[in-house]
Amino acid sequence: MKFTDNYSDKIRHLKESLEAAEAVVIGAGAGLSTSAGYVYTGERFRRYFGDFADKYGFRDMYSGGFYPYDTLEEHWAYWSRYIYINRYMDAPKPVYNRLYNLVQDKDYFVLTTNVDHCFQKAGFDKHRLFYTQGDYGLFQCSVPCHQETYDNEEIIKAMVEAQGYKIDGTGQLFLPEGTKPEMAVPTALIPHCPKCGAPMTMNLRADNTFVEDEGWHTAAMRYSEFIRRHEGMKILFLELGVGYNTPGIIKYAFWQMTDKNPKAVYACLNYGDAYAPKEIEDRSICIDGDVGEILGRLTFSQQSEEMLI
């Protein structure tokens, strides 16, 4: 069911539900990061991958990520840029910071399919985060021969710098004027598994080779325990930018938990896709719009009330 109530009334209702909630469970999908400026097409794509686009005809970052390059040197040239700008550079817009300001004093937990680390960069407690689909900042064995992951920040920086890029004091990646980037990294920088010697790959869930390491399982247990401790309480299930690629992880689970708990409220903030089932429509707040803009209006509403007090 698509909700068509007054937009301002929905913002007010969401604000009241957030204030009344004894716990907030945030479910975040790709739409949240898109709203924060992590777009994979257009000017941002051309700025960092114009050479690959010209050579192969790519029109977006995803296409380049799946291309079967002839060499690992070229593969890692592409992927090191991809990882750096989408993991180690700050999001262009402060959407995650707005979200943190809204929930920092609440008892919250974050369940996300995003892999860009934006929550921790915005100040969220890492012990209250469950990255279900991996992290751009981690490598794993491509086989995999063991269930461990490895931080990749230093090697990724070395790869992008070897292509001619520079990193300024704020962490932004740029090319010096007149510089043409290399489209391959030195062979010595190609990462290999420290145990079996096979090539490393990103810790991203794509098939049954995805490594769920000790940190992944610990986060899963923390999430389960959070849900268990708050059963029957006033919970706001706040879904942000979640689509239908993997709806069972967040969307369907939030619907089911809301349905089982008469004190729970389900909120869906999404651009063009804000829906809830008929069974929970009386306890749902569905707002069709840009997530960052909605959070901004919610923040403004909260600040205005505080000024009056």
PDB file of C-alpha atoms in Angstrom:
ATOM      1  CA  MET A   1       0.000   0.000   0.000  1.00  0.00           C
ATOM      2  CA  LYS A   2       1.369   3.442  -0.901  1.00  0.00           C
ATOM      3  CA  PHE A   3       0.661   6.141   1.665  1.00  0.00           C
ATOM      4  CA  THR A   4      -0.522   9.557   0.469  1.00  0.00           C
ATOM      5  CA  ASP A   5      -1.072  11.447   3.732  1.00  0.00           C
ATOM      6  CA  ASN A   6       0.199  14.992   4.127  1.00  0.00           C
ATOM      7  CA  TYR A   7       4.007  15.166   4.014  1.00  0.00           C
ATOM      8  CA  SER A   8       4.334  17.473   7.036  1.00  0.00           C
ATOM      9  CA  ASP A   9       2.018  15.274   9.060  1.00  0.00           C
ATOM     10  CA  LYS A  10       4.210  12.294   8.292  1.00  0.00           C
ATOM     11  CA  ILE A  11       7.328  14.151   9.426  1.00  0.00           C
ATOM     12  CA  ARG A  12       5.546  15.093  12.639  1.00  0.00           C
ATOM     13  CA  HIS A  13       4.360  11.522  13.167  1.00  0.00           C
ATOM     14  CA  LEU A  14       7.883  10.182  12.597  1.00  0.00           C
ATOM     15  CA  LYS A  15       9.340  12.708  15.027  1.00  0.00           C
ATOM     16  CA  GLU A  16       6.821  11.706  17.705  1.00  0.00           C
ATOM     17  CA  SER A  17       7.484   7.997  17.105  1.00  0.00           C
ATOM     18  CA  LEU A  18      11.229   8.540  17.382  1.00  0.00           C
ATOM     19  CA  GLU A  19      10.827  10.416  20.663  1.00  0.00           C
ATOM     20  CA  ALA A  20       8.506   7.781  22.113  1.00  0.00           C
ATOM     21  CA  ALA A  21      10.590   4.802  21.050  1.00  0.00           C
ATOM     22  CA  GLU A  22      12.391   2.804  23.717  1.00  0.00           C
ATOM     23  CA  ALA A  23      14.649   1.422  21.006  1.00  0.00           C
ATOM     24  CA  VAL A  24      15.381   2.231  17.362  1.00  0.00           C
ATOM     25  CA  VAL A  25      16.403  -0.407  14.828  1.00  0.00           C
ATOM     26  CA  ILE A  26      17.802   1.221  11.697  1.00  0.00           C
ATOM     27  CA  GLY A  27      17.727  -0.759   8.467  1.00  0.00           C
ATOM     28  CA  ALA A  28      19.839   0.924   5.801  1.00  0.00           C
ATOM     29  CA  GLY A  29      20.092   0.159   2.099  1.00  0.00           C
ATOM     30  CA  ALA A  30      21.800   1.634  -0.942  1.00  0.00           C
ATOM     31  CA  GLY A  31      19.327   4.515  -1.162  1.00  0.00           C
ATOM     32  CA  LEU A  32      20.764   6.031   2.009  1.00  0.00           C
ATOM     33  CA  SER A  33      24.284   6.218   0.569  1.00  0.00           C
ATOM     34  CA  THR A  34      22.938   7.469  -2.762  1.00  0.00           C
ATOM     35  CA  SER A  35      21.260  10.296  -0.898  1.00  0.00           C
ATOM     36  CA  ALA A  36      24.604  11.003   0.798  1.00  0.00           C
ATOM     37  CA  GLY A  37      26.214  11.513  -2.615  1.00  0.00           C
ATOM     38  CA  TYR A  38      27.695   8.089  -3.305  1.00  0.00           C
ATOM     39  CA  VAL A  39      26.438   7.969  -6.887  1.00  0.00           C
ATOM     40  CA  TYR A  40      28.010   5.561  -9.376  1.00  0.00           C
ATOM     41  CA  THR A  41      27.207   7.351 -12.621  1.00  0.00           C
ATOM     42  CA  GLY A  42      27.495  10.771 -14.198  1.00  0.00           C
ATOM     43  CA  GLU A  43      30.129  13.357 -13.303  1.00  0.00           C
ATOM     44  CA  ARG A  44      31.487  11.460 -10.304  1.00  0.00           C
ATOM     45  CA  PHE A  45      32.035   8.378 -12.460  1.00  0.00           C
ATOM     46  CA  ARG A  46      33.740  10.365 -15.235  1.00  0.00           C
ATOM     47  CA  ARG A  47      35.986  12.177 -12.763  1.00  0.00           C
ATOM     48  CA  TYR A  48      37.600   8.998 -11.452  1.00  0.00           C
ATOM     49  CA  PHE A  49      37.055   6.503 -14.276  1.00  0.00           C
ATOM     50  CA  GLY A  50      37.028   8.547 -17.465  1.00  0.00           C
ATOM     51  CA  ASP A  51      39.999   6.616 -18.844  1.00  0.00           C
ATOM     52  CA  PHE A  52      38.312   3.255 -18.255  1.00  0.00           C
ATOM     53  CA  ALA A  53      35.066   4.613 -19.704  1.00  0.00           C
ATOM     54  CA  ASP A  54      36.853   5.746 -22.862  1.00  0.00           C
ATOM     55  CA  LYS A  55      38.686   2.440 -23.290  1.00  0.00           C
ATOM     56  CA  TYR A  56      35.839   0.026 -22.525  1.00  0.00           C
ATOM     57  CA  GLY A  57      32.648   2.048 -22.947  1.00  0.00           C
ATOM     58  CA  PHE A  58      31.559   1.768 -19.307  1.00  0.00           C
ATOM     59  CA  ARG A  59      28.772   4.102 -18.222  1.00  0.00           C
ATOM     60  CA  ASP A  60      28.839   3.400 -14.494  1.00  0.00           C
ATOM     61  CA  MET A  61      31.136   2.062 -11.770  1.00  0.00           C
ATOM     62  CA  TYR A  62      29.264  -1.221 -11.368  1.00  0.00           C
ATOM     63  CA  SER A  63      29.892  -2.204 -14.992  1.00  0.00           C
ATOM     64  CA  GLY A  64      33.611  -1.621 -14.591  1.00  0.00           C
ATOM     65  CA  GLY A  65      33.674  -3.660 -11.414  1.00  0.00           C
ATOM     66  CA  PHE A  66      32.372  -6.772 -13.198  1.00  0.00           C
ATOM     67  CA  TYR A  67      34.557  -6.459 -16.304  1.00  0.00           C
ATOM     68  CA  PRO A  68      36.963  -9.414 -16.854  1.00  0.00           C
ATOM     69  CA  TYR A  69      40.246  -7.517 -17.183  1.00  0.00           C
ATOM     70  CA  ASP A  70      43.134  -9.295 -18.882  1.00  0.00           C
ATOM     71  CA  THR A  71      45.526  -8.700 -15.998  1.00  0.00           C
ATOM     72  CA  LEU A  72      45.339  -8.380 -12.217  1.00  0.00           C
ATOM     73  CA  GLU A  73      47.365  -5.191 -12.558  1.00  0.00           C
ATOM     74  CA  GLU A  74      44.498  -3.527 -14.475  1.00  0.00           C
ATOM     75  CA  HIS A  75      41.838  -5.172 -12.300  1.00  0.00           C
ATOM     76  CA  TRP A  76      43.360  -3.652  -9.169  1.00  0.00           C
ATOM     77  CA  ALA A  77      43.894  -0.283 -10.832  1.00  0.00           C
ATOM     78  CA  TYR A  78      40.146  -0.086 -11.310  1.00  0.00           C
ATOM     79  CA  TRP A  79      39.159  -1.585  -7.982  1.00  0.00           C
ATOM     80  CA  SER A  80      41.623   0.427  -5.891  1.00  0.00           C
ATOM     81  CA  ARG A  81      40.089   3.671  -7.183  1.00  0.00           C
ATOM     82  CA  TYR A  82      36.617   2.243  -6.678  1.00  0.00           C
ATOM     83  CA  ILE A  83      37.331   1.212  -3.082  1.00  0.00           C
ATOM     84  CA  TYR A  84      39.133   4.406  -2.165  1.00  0.00           C
ATOM     85  CA  ILE A  85      36.444   6.844  -3.290  1.00  0.00           C
ATOM     86  CA  ASN A  86      33.559   4.749  -1.941  1.00  0.00           C
ATOM     87  CA  ARG A  87      35.132   3.696   1.360  1.00  0.00           C
ATOM     88  CA  TYR A  88      37.937   5.996   2.437  1.00  0.00           C
ATOM     89  CA  MET A  89      36.663   9.341   1.170  1.00  0.00           C
ATOM     90  CA  ASP A  90      33.895  11.019   3.162  1.00  0.00           C
ATOM     91  CA  ALA A  91      30.414  11.072   1.688  1.00  0.00           C
ATOM     92  CA  PRO A  92      29.756  14.302  -0.259  1.00  0.00           C
ATOM     93  CA  LYS A  93      26.653  15.116   1.804  1.00  0.00           C
ATOM     94  CA  PRO A  94      26.196  14.905   5.626  1.00  0.00           C
ATOM     95  CA  VAL A  95      23.200  12.549   5.499  1.00  0.00           C
ATOM     96  CA  TYR A  96      24.729   9.976   7.864  1.00  0.00           C
ATOM     97  CA  ASN A  97      25.690  12.737  10.285  1.00  0.00           C
ATOM     98  CA  ARG A  98      22.079  13.936  10.348  1.00  0.00           C
ATOM     99  CA  LEU A  99      20.917  10.428  11.110  1.00  0.00           C
ATOM    100  CA  TYR A 100      23.450  10.045  13.920  1.00  0.00           C
ATOM    101  CA  ASN A 101      22.373  13.345  15.487  1.00  0.00           C
ATOM    102  CA  LEU A 102      18.789  12.100  15.529  1.00  0.00           C
ATOM    103  CA  VAL A 103      19.489   8.757  17.240  1.00  0.00           C
ATOM    104  CA  GLN A 104      22.718   9.234  19.208  1.00  0.00           C
ATOM    105  CA  ASP A 105      20.861   9.522  22.513  1.00  0.00           C
ATOM    106  CA  LYS A 106      18.542   6.596  21.779  1.00  0.00           C
ATOM    107  CA  ASP A 107      19.077   2.884  22.348  1.00  0.00           C
ATOM    108  CA  TYR A 108      19.775   2.006  18.707  1.00  0.00           C
ATOM    109  CA  PHE A 109      21.161  -0.723  16.483  1.00  0.00           C
ATOM    110  CA  VAL A 110      21.991  -0.599  12.772  1.00  0.00           C
ATOM    111  CA  LEU A 111      21.417  -3.411  10.288  1.00  0.00           C
ATOM    112  CA  THR A 112      22.754  -2.544   6.839  1.00  0.00           C
ATOM    113  CA  THR A 113      23.495  -4.062   3.454  1.00  0.00           C
ATOM    114  CA  ASN A 114      25.786  -1.129   2.629  1.00  0.00           C
ATOM    115  CA  VAL A 115      29.520  -1.776   2.483  1.00  0.00           C
ATOM    116  CA  ASP A 116      30.921   1.780   2.502  1.00  0.00           C
ATOM    117  CA  HIS A 117      31.604   2.233   6.245  1.00  0.00           C
ATOM    118  CA  CYS A 118      29.634   5.514   6.389  1.00  0.00           C
ATOM    119  CA  PHE A 119      28.041   4.746   9.746  1.00  0.00           C
ATOM    120  CA  GLN A 120      31.321   4.565  11.645  1.00  0.00           C
ATOM    121  CA  LYS A 121      32.688   7.653   9.890  1.00  0.00           C
ATOM    122  CA  ALA A 122      29.603   9.550  11.089  1.00  0.00           C
ATOM    123  CA  GLY A 123      30.168   8.537  14.711  1.00  0.00           C
ATOM    124  CA  PHE A 124      27.971   5.463  15.156  1.00  0.00           C
ATOM    125  CA  ASP A 125      29.198   2.973  17.753  1.00  0.00           C
ATOM    126  CA  LYS A 126      30.832   0.070  15.890  1.00  0.00           C
ATOM    127  CA  HIS A 127      29.397  -2.339  18.478  1.00  0.00           C
ATOM    128  CA  ARG A 128      25.902  -1.336  17.326  1.00  0.00           C
ATOM    129  CA  LEU A 129      26.483  -2.084  13.641  1.00  0.00           C
ATOM    130  CA  PHE A 130      25.953  -5.220  11.580  1.00  0.00           C
ATOM    131  CA  TYR A 131      27.298  -5.011   8.028  1.00  0.00           C
ATOM    132  CA  THR A 132      25.613  -8.083   6.577  1.00  0.00           C
ATOM    133  CA  GLN A 133      27.114  -7.935   3.080  1.00  0.00           C
ATOM    134  CA  GLY A 134      30.756  -7.143   3.810  1.00  0.00           C
ATOM    135  CA  ASP A 135      32.998  -4.085   3.746  1.00  0.00           C
ATOM    136  CA  TYR A 136      34.962  -2.403   0.943  1.00  0.00           C
ATOM    137  CA  GLY A 137      37.719  -1.946   3.518  1.00  0.00           C
ATOM    138  CA  LEU A 138      38.402  -5.673   3.874  1.00  0.00           C
ATOM    139  CA  PHE A 139      40.155  -8.255   1.716  1.00  0.00           C
ATOM    140  CA  GLN A 140      39.649 -12.011   1.859  1.00  0.00           C
ATOM    141  CA  CYS A 141      41.147 -15.018   0.124  1.00  0.00           C
ATOM    142  CA  SER A 142      39.399 -15.571  -3.218  1.00  0.00           C
ATOM    143  CA  VAL A 143      39.250 -19.358  -2.732  1.00  0.00           C
ATOM    144  CA  PRO A 144      38.675 -18.888   0.275  1.00  0.00           C
ATOM    145  CA  CYS A 145      41.096 -21.158   2.086  1.00  0.00           C
ATOM    146  CA  HIS A 146      40.260 -19.711   5.525  1.00  0.00           C
ATOM    147  CA  GLN A 147      37.642 -17.547   7.223  1.00  0.00           C
ATOM    148  CA  GLU A 148      39.597 -14.376   7.955  1.00  0.00           C
ATOM    149  CA  THR A 149      39.541 -10.846   6.524  1.00  0.00           C
ATOM    150  CA  TYR A 150      42.277  -8.220   6.258  1.00  0.00           C
ATOM    151  CA  ASP A 151      42.238  -4.415   6.424  1.00  0.00           C
ATOM    152  CA  ASN A 152      43.188  -2.950   3.057  1.00  0.00           C
ATOM    153  CA  GLU A 153      43.543   0.807   3.637  1.00  0.00           C
ATOM    154  CA  GLU A 154      47.318   1.043   3.264  1.00  0.00           C
ATOM    155  CA  ILE A 155      47.570  -1.166   0.168  1.00  0.00           C
ATOM    156  CA  ILE A 156      44.620   0.614  -1.496  1.00  0.00           C
ATOM    157  CA  LYS A 157      46.278   3.991  -0.913  1.00  0.00           C
ATOM    158  CA  ALA A 158      49.533   2.654  -2.341  1.00  0.00           C
ATOM    159  CA  MET A 159      47.697   1.387  -5.441  1.00  0.00           C
ATOM    160  CA  VAL A 160      45.958   4.689  -6.225  1.00  0.00           C
ATOM    161  CA  GLU A 161      49.131   6.680  -5.620  1.00  0.00           C
ATOM    162  CA  ALA A 162      51.036   4.338  -7.941  1.00  0.00           C
ATOM    163  CA  GLN A 163      48.579   5.357 -10.687  1.00  0.00           C
ATOM    164  CA  GLY A 164      49.545   9.012 -10.281  1.00  0.00           C
ATOM    165  CA  TYR A 165      46.808  10.120  -7.909  1.00  0.00           C
ATOM    166  CA  LYS A 166      47.443  12.240  -4.825  1.00  0.00           C
ATOM    167  CA  ILE A 167      45.566  12.344  -1.525  1.00  0.00           C
ATOM    168  CA  ASP A 168      45.089  15.755   0.062  1.00  0.00           C
ATOM    169  CA  GLY A 169      44.862  16.623   3.750  1.00  0.00           C
ATOM    170  CA  THR A 170      41.133  15.883   3.872  1.00  0.00           C
ATOM    171  CA  GLY A 171      41.509  12.463   2.250  1.00  0.00           C
ATOM    172  CA  GLN A 172      40.250  13.571  -1.157  1.00  0.00           C
ATOM    173  CA  LEU A 173      41.694  11.839  -4.210  1.00  0.00           C
ATOM    174  CA  PHE A 174      42.888  14.049  -7.071  1.00  0.00           C
ATOM    175  CA  LEU A 175      45.121  14.068 -10.119  1.00  0.00           C
ATOM    176  CA  PRO A 176      47.785  16.788 -10.386  1.00  0.00           C
ATOM    177  CA  GLU A 177      47.118  19.068 -13.342  1.00  0.00           C
ATOM    178  CA  GLY A 178      48.391  17.621 -16.584  1.00  0.00           C
ATOM    179  CA  THR A 179      48.766  14.109 -15.156  1.00  0.00           C
ATOM    180  CA  LYS A 180      47.325  11.126 -17.041  1.00  0.00           C
ATOM    181  CA  PRO A 181      46.590   8.240 -14.683  1.00  0.00           C
ATOM    182  CA  GLU A 182      48.101   4.822 -15.129  1.00  0.00           C
ATOM    183  CA  MET A 183      45.580   2.041 -15.767  1.00  0.00           C
ATOM    184  CA  ALA A 184      47.609  -0.652 -14.040  1.00  0.00           C
ATOM    185  CA  VAL A 185      49.259  -1.067 -10.661  1.00  0.00           C
ATOM    186  CA  PRO A 186      52.758  -2.462 -10.124  1.00  0.00           C
ATOM    187  CA  THR A 187      52.780  -6.249  -9.901  1.00  0.00           C
ATOM    188  CA  ALA A 188      54.372  -6.042  -6.464  1.00  0.00           C
ATOM    189  CA  LEU A 189      51.210  -4.403  -5.087  1.00  0.00           C
ATOM    190  CA  ILE A 190      48.808  -7.164  -6.163  1.00  0.00           C
ATOM    191  CA  PRO A 191      47.445  -8.700  -2.930  1.00  0.00           C
ATOM    192  CA  HIS A 192      47.753 -12.444  -2.373  1.00  0.00           C
ATOM    193  CA  CYS A 193      46.447 -14.670   0.395  1.00  0.00           C
ATOM    194  CA  PRO A 194      49.070 -14.978   3.169  1.00  0.00           C
ATOM    195  CA  LYS A 195      48.133 -18.637   3.681  1.00  0.00           C
ATOM    196  CA  CYS A 196      47.652 -20.225   0.238  1.00  0.00           C
ATOM    197  CA  GLY A 197      49.005 -17.556  -2.109  1.00  0.00           C
ATOM    198  CA  ALA A 198      45.810 -17.228  -4.169  1.00  0.00           C
ATOM    199  CA  PRO A 199      44.761 -13.717  -5.261  1.00  0.00           C
ATOM    200  CA  MET A 200      42.867 -11.735  -2.660  1.00  0.00           C
ATOM    201  CA  THR A 201      39.448 -10.286  -3.392  1.00  0.00           C
ATOM    202  CA  MET A 202      37.012  -7.885  -1.741  1.00  0.00           C
ATOM    203  CA  ASN A 203      34.988  -9.060   1.232  1.00  0.00           C
ATOM    204  CA  LEU A 204      31.664  -8.533  -0.549  1.00  0.00           C
ATOM    205  CA  ARG A 205      28.793 -11.006  -0.635  1.00  0.00           C
ATOM    206  CA  ALA A 206      28.390 -12.098  -4.249  1.00  0.00           C
ATOM    207  CA  ASP A 207      28.392 -15.902  -4.013  1.00  0.00           C
ATOM    208  CA  ASN A 208      29.214 -18.738  -1.616  1.00  0.00           C
ATOM    209  CA  THR A 209      32.854 -17.662  -1.333  1.00  0.00           C
ATOM    210  CA  PHE A 210      31.941 -14.726   0.921  1.00  0.00           C
ATOM    211  CA  VAL A 211      33.857 -14.914   4.197  1.00  0.00           C
ATOM    212  CA  GLU A 212      31.840 -14.425   7.378  1.00  0.00           C
ATOM    213  CA  ASP A 213      34.721 -13.811   9.775  1.00  0.00           C
ATOM    214  CA  GLU A 214      34.699 -13.624  13.565  1.00  0.00           C
ATOM    215  CA  GLY A 215      33.721  -9.937  13.484  1.00  0.00           C
ATOM    216  CA  TRP A 216      30.755 -10.721  11.222  1.00  0.00           C
ATOM    217  CA  HIS A 217      29.468 -13.436  13.553  1.00  0.00           C
ATOM    218  CA  THR A 218      29.977 -11.264  16.642  1.00  0.00           C
ATOM    219  CA  ALA A 219      27.941  -8.462  15.046  1.00  0.00           C
ATOM    220  CA  ALA A 220      25.199 -10.930  14.094  1.00  0.00           C
ATOM    221  CA  MET A 221      24.980 -12.122  17.703  1.00  0.00           C
ATOM    222  CA  ARG A 222      24.842  -8.549  19.008  1.00  0.00           C
ATOM    223  CA  TYR A 223      21.980  -7.767  16.643  1.00  0.00           C
ATOM    224  CA  SER A 224      20.045 -10.895  17.653  1.00  0.00           C
ATOM    225  CA  GLU A 225      20.588 -10.105  21.315  1.00  0.00           C
ATOM    226  CA  PHE A 226      19.416  -6.503  20.816  1.00  0.00           C
ATOM    227  CA  ILE A 227      16.198  -7.720  19.191  1.00  0.00           C
ATOM    228  CA  ARG A 228      15.682 -10.311  21.958  1.00  0.00           C
ATOM    229  CA  ARG A 229      16.173  -7.762  24.762  1.00  0.00           C
ATOM    230  CA  HIS A 230      13.616  -5.385  23.285  1.00  0.00           C
ATOM    231  CA  GLU A 231      10.835  -7.847  22.463  1.00  0.00           C
ATOM    232  CA  GLY A 232       7.437  -6.358  23.262  1.00  0.00           C
ATOM    233  CA  MET A 233       8.848  -2.851  23.805  1.00  0.00           C
ATOM    234  CA  LYS A 234       8.177   0.362  21.888  1.00  0.00           C
ATOM    235  CA  ILE A 235      10.489  -0.163  18.921  1.00  0.00           C
ATOM    236  CA  LEU A 236      10.807   2.087  15.898  1.00  0.00           C
ATOM    237  CA  PHE A 237      11.904   0.044  12.885  1.00  0.00           C
ATOM    238  CA  LEU A 238      13.411   2.797  10.737  1.00  0.00           C
ATOM    239  CA  GLU A 239      14.013   1.610   7.176  1.00  0.00           C
ATOM    240  CA  LEU A 240      16.099   3.941   4.999  1.00  0.00           C
ATOM    241  CA  GLY A 241      16.628   3.530   1.267  1.00  0.00           C
ATOM    242  CA  VAL A 242      16.044  -0.220   1.156  1.00  0.00           C
ATOM    243  CA  GLY A 243      15.043  -1.731  -2.173  1.00  0.00           C
ATOM    244  CA  TYR A 244      14.102  -5.213  -3.330  1.00  0.00           C
ATOM    245  CA  ASN A 245      17.492  -6.691  -4.249  1.00  0.00           C
ATOM    246  CA  THR A 246      17.740  -8.478  -0.887  1.00  0.00           C
ATOM    247  CA  PRO A 247      14.413  -7.660   0.836  1.00  0.00           C
ATOM    248  CA  GLY A 248      14.625 -10.595   3.240  1.00  0.00           C
ATOM    249  CA  ILE A 249      17.506  -9.073   5.194  1.00  0.00           C
ATOM    250  CA  ILE A 250      15.810  -5.832   6.271  1.00  0.00           C
ATOM    251  CA  LYS A 251      12.439  -5.045   4.696  1.00  0.00           C
ATOM    252  CA  TYR A 252      10.559  -8.323   5.189  1.00  0.00           C
ATOM    253  CA  ALA A 253      12.139  -8.852   8.610  1.00  0.00           C
ATOM    254  CA  PHE A 254      11.016  -5.380   9.750  1.00  0.00           C
ATOM    255  CA  TRP A 255       7.479  -6.025   8.487  1.00  0.00           C
ATOM    256  CA  GLN A 256       7.295  -9.320  10.363  1.00  0.00           C
ATOM    257  CA  MET A 257       8.696  -7.954  13.627  1.00  0.00           C
ATOM    258  CA  THR A 258       6.336  -4.974  13.485  1.00  0.00           C
ATOM    259  CA  ASP A 259       3.403  -7.289  12.873  1.00  0.00           C
ATOM    260  CA  LYS A 260       4.294  -9.429  15.905  1.00  0.00           C
ATOM    261  CA  ASN A 261       4.803  -6.479  18.268  1.00  0.00           C
ATOM    262  CA  PRO A 262       1.693  -4.287  18.766  1.00  0.00           C
ATOM    263  CA  LYS A 263       3.858  -1.551  20.324  1.00  0.00           C
ATOM    264  CA  ALA A 264       6.199  -1.329  17.320  1.00  0.00           C
ATOM    265  CA  VAL A 265       6.136   1.298  14.576  1.00  0.00           C
ATOM    266  CA  TYR A 266       7.500   0.756  11.074  1.00  0.00           C
ATOM    267  CA  ALA A 267       8.867   3.749   9.153  1.00  0.00           C
ATOM    268  CA  CYS A 268       9.905   3.492   5.500  1.00  0.00           C
ATOM    269  CA  LEU A 269      11.809   6.404   3.957  1.00  0.00           C
ATOM    270  CA  ASN A 270      12.530   5.800   0.299  1.00  0.00           C
ATOM    271  CA  TYR A 271      12.541   7.650  -2.993  1.00  0.00           C
ATOM    272  CA  GLY A 272       9.717   6.333  -5.162  1.00  0.00           C
ATOM    273  CA  ASP A 273       9.246   3.131  -3.195  1.00  0.00           C
ATOM    274  CA  ALA A 274       7.712   3.837   0.224  1.00  0.00           C
ATOM    275  CA  TYR A 275       5.296   1.037   1.017  1.00  0.00           C
ATOM    276  CA  ALA A 276       4.011  -1.128   3.856  1.00  0.00           C
ATOM    277  CA  PRO A 277       1.701  -4.175   3.966  1.00  0.00           C
ATOM    278  CA  LYS A 278      -1.963  -3.742   4.804  1.00  0.00           C
ATOM    279  CA  GLU A 279      -1.479  -5.793   8.003  1.00  0.00           C
ATOM    280  CA  ILE A 280       0.652  -3.049   9.607  1.00  0.00           C
ATOM    281  CA  GLU A 281      -0.600   0.084   7.832  1.00  0.00           C
ATOM    282  CA  ASP A 282      -2.059   1.535  11.054  1.00  0.00           C
ATOM    283  CA  ARG A 283       1.434   1.459  12.610  1.00  0.00           C
ATOM    284  CA  SER A 284       3.430   2.514   9.566  1.00  0.00           C
ATOM    285  CA  ILE A 285       4.886   5.815   8.389  1.00  0.00           C
ATOM    286  CA  CYS A 286       5.848   5.709   4.712  1.00  0.00           C
ATOM    287  CA  ILE A 287       7.467   8.793   3.222  1.00  0.00           C
ATOM    288  CA  ASP A 288       8.258   8.934  -0.488  1.00  0.00           C
ATOM    289  CA  GLY A 289      11.236  11.245  -1.017  1.00  0.00           C
ATOM    290  CA  ASP A 290      14.970  11.755  -0.758  1.00  0.00           C
ATOM    291  CA  VAL A 291      16.125  10.214   2.526  1.00  0.00           C
ATOM    292  CA  GLY A 292      18.638  12.978   3.252  1.00  0.00           C
ATOM    293  CA  GLU A 293      16.019  15.679   2.732  1.00  0.00           C
ATOM    294  CA  ILE A 294      13.554  13.901   5.008  1.00  0.00           C
ATOM    295  CA  LEU A 295      16.183  13.510   7.743  1.00  0.00           C
ATOM    296  CA  GLY A 296      17.056  17.182   7.301  1.00  0.00           C
ATOM    297  CA  ARG A 297      13.445  18.225   7.817  1.00  0.00           C
ATOM    298  CA  LEU A 298      13.210  15.934  10.817  1.00  0.00           C
ATOM    299  CA  THR A 299      16.361  17.489  12.275  1.00  0.00           C
ATOM    300  CA  PHE A 300      15.043  21.011  11.642  1.00  0.00           C
ATOM    301  CA  SER A 301      11.744  20.114  13.311  1.00  0.00           C
ATOM    302  CA  GLN A 302      13.603  18.787  16.347  1.00  0.00           C
ATOM    303  CA  GLN A 303      15.883  21.826  16.587  1.00  0.00           C
ATOM    304  CA  SER A 304      12.959  24.241  16.241  1.00  0.00           C
ATOM    305  CA  GLU A 305      11.150  22.593  19.136  1.00  0.00           C
ATOM    306  CA  GLU A 306      14.303  22.714  21.289  1.00  0.00           C
ATOM    307  CA  MET A 307      14.659  26.450  20.606  1.00  0.00           C
ATOM    308  CA  LEU A 308      11.095  27.025  21.759  1.00  0.00           C
ATOM    309  CA  ILE A 309      11.797  25.127  24.990  1.00  0.00           C
TER     310      ILE A 309
END
